[in-house]
Short mmCIF file of N, CA and C in Angstrom, two decimals:
data_model
loop_
_atom_site.label_atom_id
_atom_site.label_comp_id
_atom_site.label_asym_id
_atom_site.label_seq_id
_atom_site.Cartn_x
_atom_site.Cartn_y
_atom_site.Cartn_z
N MET V 1 51.23 -85.77 7.09
CA MET V 1 51.55 -84.79 6.15
C MET V 1 50.33 -83.58 5.64
N LYS V 2 49.61 -84.70 5.61
CA LYS V 2 48.65 -83.81 4.30
C LYS V 2 47.58 -82.59 5.05
N PHE V 3 47.38 -82.75 6.23
CA PHE V 3 47.02 -82.41 7.25
C PHE V 3 47.73 -80.82 7.59
N ILE V 4 48.93 -80.91 7.32
CA ILE V 4 49.85 -79.96 7.79
C ILE V 4 50.08 -79.47 6.53
N LYS V 5 49.93 -79.87 4.84
CA LYS V 5 49.91 -79.12 3.84
C LYS V 5 48.08 -78.70 3.97
N PHE V 6 47.82 -79.00 4.72
CA PHE V 6 46.30 -78.68 3.92
C PHE V 6 45.74 -76.96 5.22
N LEU V 7 46.52 -77.27 6.46
CA LEU V 7 46.70 -76.32 6.70
C LEU V 7 47.73 -74.64 6.47
N LEU V 8 48.61 -75.24 6.26
CA LEU V 8 49.16 -74.94 5.65
C LEU V 8 48.21 -73.42 3.99
N VAL V 9 47.83 -74.31 3.30
CA VAL V 9 47.21 -73.69 2.67
C VAL V 9 45.73 -73.14 3.34
N TRP V 10 45.25 -73.54 3.95
CA TRP V 10 43.92 -73.07 4.47
C TRP V 10 44.19 -71.45 5.51
N ILE V 11 45.47 -71.49 5.64
CA ILE V 11 46.47 -70.09 6.32
C ILE V 11 46.39 -69.19 5.50
N SER V 12 46.98 -69.86 4.59
CA SER V 12 47.44 -68.72 2.87
C SER V 12 46.26 -67.69 3.10
N GLN V 13 45.21 -69.06 2.79
CA GLN V 13 44.02 -68.47 1.79
C GLN V 13 43.26 -67.39 2.08
N ASN V 14 42.86 -67.78 3.66
CA ASN V 14 41.67 -67.14 4.66
C ASN V 14 42.74 -65.78 5.55
N LEU V 15 43.83 -65.51 5.87
CA LEU V 15 44.71 -64.70 6.48
C LEU V 15 45.87 -64.07 6.00
N ALA V 16 45.90 -64.65 4.85
CA ALA V 16 46.86 -63.41 3.94
C ALA V 16 46.78 -61.98 3.79
N ILE V 17 45.34 -61.49 3.74
CA ILE V 17 45.03 -60.22 4.05
C ILE V 17 45.09 -59.45 4.97
N PRO V 18 44.32 -59.98 6.04
CA PRO V 18 44.70 -59.50 7.01
C PRO V 18 46.11 -59.55 7.63
N PHE V 19 47.22 -60.59 7.44
CA PHE V 19 48.80 -60.74 7.92
C PHE V 19 48.96 -59.07 7.24
N TRP V 20 49.17 -59.34 5.70
CA TRP V 20 49.60 -57.74 4.91
C TRP V 20 48.91 -56.71 5.49
N MET V 21 47.63 -56.21 5.48
CA MET V 21 46.89 -55.15 6.07
C MET V 21 47.93 -54.62 6.97
N VAL V 22 47.24 -56.09 7.95
CA VAL V 22 48.24 -55.35 9.22
C VAL V 22 49.29 -55.35 9.54
N GLY V 23 49.91 -55.89 8.65
CA GLY V 23 52.14 -55.48 8.71
C GLY V 23 51.68 -54.39 8.30
N HIS V 24 51.35 -54.32 6.94
CA HIS V 24 51.77 -52.54 5.82
C HIS V 24 51.44 -51.81 7.18
N PHE V 25 49.90 -51.60 8.01
CA PHE V 25 50.03 -50.70 8.65
C PHE V 25 50.95 -50.14 10.26
N HIS V 26 51.38 -51.05 10.37
CA HIS V 26 52.23 -51.62 11.50
C HIS V 26 53.28 -50.93 10.65
N LEU V 27 53.76 -51.50 9.15
CA LEU V 27 54.64 -50.57 9.36
C LEU V 27 54.79 -49.54 9.25
N MET V 28 53.51 -48.52 8.64
CA MET V 28 53.86 -47.55 8.70
C MET V 28 53.57 -46.86 9.85
N THR V 29 53.02 -47.19 10.41
CA THR V 29 52.95 -46.51 11.81
C THR V 29 54.32 -47.00 13.11
N ASN V 30 55.06 -47.38 12.60
CA ASN V 30 56.04 -48.46 14.12
C ASN V 30 57.21 -48.61 13.58
N VAL V 31 58.74 -48.22 14.03
CA VAL V 31 59.26 -48.83 13.56
C VAL V 31 60.13 -49.62 14.67
N TYR V 32 60.34 -51.08 13.24
CA TYR V 32 60.79 -52.09 14.06
C TYR V 32 62.11 -51.67 14.50
N GLN V 33 61.83 -52.26 16.00
CA GLN V 33 62.79 -51.44 17.01
C GLN V 33 63.17 -53.53 17.96
N ASP V 34 62.22 -54.19 17.41
CA ASP V 34 62.47 -55.46 18.29
C ASP V 34 62.63 -56.14 17.66
N ILE V 35 63.56 -57.08 17.84
CA ILE V 35 63.70 -58.87 17.23
C ILE V 35 62.69 -59.29 17.20
N HIS V 36 61.76 -59.87 18.23
CA HIS V 36 60.34 -60.28 18.04
C HIS V 36 59.83 -60.17 17.22
N GLU V 37 59.52 -58.61 16.97
CA GLU V 37 58.33 -58.31 15.88
C GLU V 37 58.90 -59.12 14.27
N ILE V 38 60.03 -58.58 14.32
CA ILE V 38 60.81 -59.13 13.12
C ILE V 38 60.51 -60.42 12.56
N VAL V 39 60.93 -61.34 13.59
CA VAL V 39 60.86 -62.40 13.25
C VAL V 39 59.07 -62.33 13.26
N ALA V 40 58.14 -62.05 13.68
CA ALA V 40 57.13 -62.35 13.74
C ALA V 40 56.62 -62.56 12.30
N SER V 41 56.65 -60.79 11.31
CA SER V 41 56.33 -60.86 10.53
C SER V 41 56.81 -61.37 9.25
N LEU V 42 58.31 -61.17 9.56
CA LEU V 42 58.91 -62.61 8.83
C LEU V 42 58.31 -63.92 8.49
N GLY V 43 57.79 -64.56 9.27
CA GLY V 43 57.62 -65.80 10.07
C GLY V 43 56.35 -65.78 9.02
N MET V 44 55.34 -65.14 9.62
CA MET V 44 53.89 -64.93 9.18
C MET V 44 53.66 -64.67 7.18
N ASN V 45 54.83 -63.87 6.86
CA ASN V 45 55.14 -63.75 5.66
C ASN V 45 55.59 -65.36 4.65
N ILE V 46 55.97 -65.79 5.61
CA ILE V 46 57.01 -66.63 4.96
C ILE V 46 55.76 -68.26 5.11
N LEU V 47 54.76 -68.36 5.93
CA LEU V 47 53.90 -68.74 6.14
C LEU V 47 52.95 -68.99 5.13
N VAL V 48 52.23 -67.95 4.57
CA VAL V 48 51.56 -67.30 3.75
C VAL V 48 51.82 -67.45 2.52
N GLY V 49 53.45 -67.47 2.44
CA GLY V 49 54.12 -67.93 0.88
C GLY V 49 54.08 -69.32 0.66
N ILE V 50 54.55 -69.97 1.96
CA ILE V 50 54.23 -71.08 1.54
C ILE V 50 52.99 -72.27 1.28
N GLY V 51 52.02 -71.08 1.57
CA GLY V 51 50.72 -72.01 1.71
C GLY V 51 50.13 -71.04 0.19
N PHE V 52 50.38 -70.20 -0.24
CA PHE V 52 50.03 -69.79 -1.90
C PHE V 52 50.88 -70.89 -2.36
N TRP V 53 52.03 -71.15 -2.58
CA TRP V 53 53.21 -71.84 -3.31
C TRP V 53 52.88 -73.40 -3.51
N ILE V 54 52.21 -74.03 -2.39
CA ILE V 54 51.19 -75.13 -2.09
C ILE V 54 50.45 -75.16 -3.13
N ASN V 55 49.22 -74.16 -3.07
CA ASN V 55 48.12 -74.60 -3.49
C ASN V 55 48.64 -73.98 -5.16
N TRP V 56 49.23 -73.33 -5.59
CA TRP V 56 49.36 -72.91 -6.71
C TRP V 56 50.07 -74.36 -7.61
N ILE V 57 51.00 -75.29 -6.60
CA ILE V 57 51.73 -76.68 -7.23
C ILE V 57 49.97 -76.98 -7.25
N GLU V 58 49.25 -77.42 -6.41
CA GLU V 58 48.44 -78.60 -6.60
C GLU V 58 46.75 -77.71 -7.83
N HIS V 59 47.51 -76.40 -8.16
CA HIS V 59 46.53 -75.97 -9.17
C HIS V 59 46.98 -76.40 -10.44
N LYS V 60 48.12 -75.66 -10.68
CA LYS V 60 48.76 -76.27 -11.89
C LYS V 60 48.87 -78.34 -12.13
N ASN V 61 48.72 -79.00 -10.89
CA ASN V 61 48.18 -80.62 -11.38
C ASN V 61 47.21 -80.96 -11.77
N ASN V 62 45.85 -79.90 -10.96
CA ASN V 62 44.87 -80.55 -11.37
C ASN V 62 44.38 -80.25 -12.98
N LYS V 63 44.01 -81.17 -13.31
CA LYS V 63 44.07 -80.99 -15.06
C LYS V 63 42.80 -79.90 -15.78
N ASP V 64 41.64 -80.23 -14.28
CA ASP V 64 40.45 -79.19 -15.28
C ASP V 64 40.51 -77.94 -14.49
N GLY V 65 41.20 -77.62 -13.83
CA GLY V 65 41.57 -76.34 -13.53
C GLY V 65 40.33 -76.11 -11.97
N SER V 66 39.84 -77.18 -11.72
CA SER V 66 38.78 -76.37 -10.11
C SER V 66 40.00 -76.71 -9.42
N ASN V 67 39.42 -76.37 -8.29
CA ASN V 67 39.83 -77.20 -6.98
C ASN V 67 39.04 -77.95 -6.00
#
């Protein structure tokens, strides 16, 4: 469980900007007609959101404010 938590946080911290940059560019240039593209985009954003949330909870519980 600790590894999964670490993995989610790592993904959210290292891949959030590429996911969103590519996703927003893709949204501007493409019309989503394939359910697989919609599910993949939604899944990536949910994954990043979960990682941010876990990192925020850990940051709040850390008394000195450092990670």
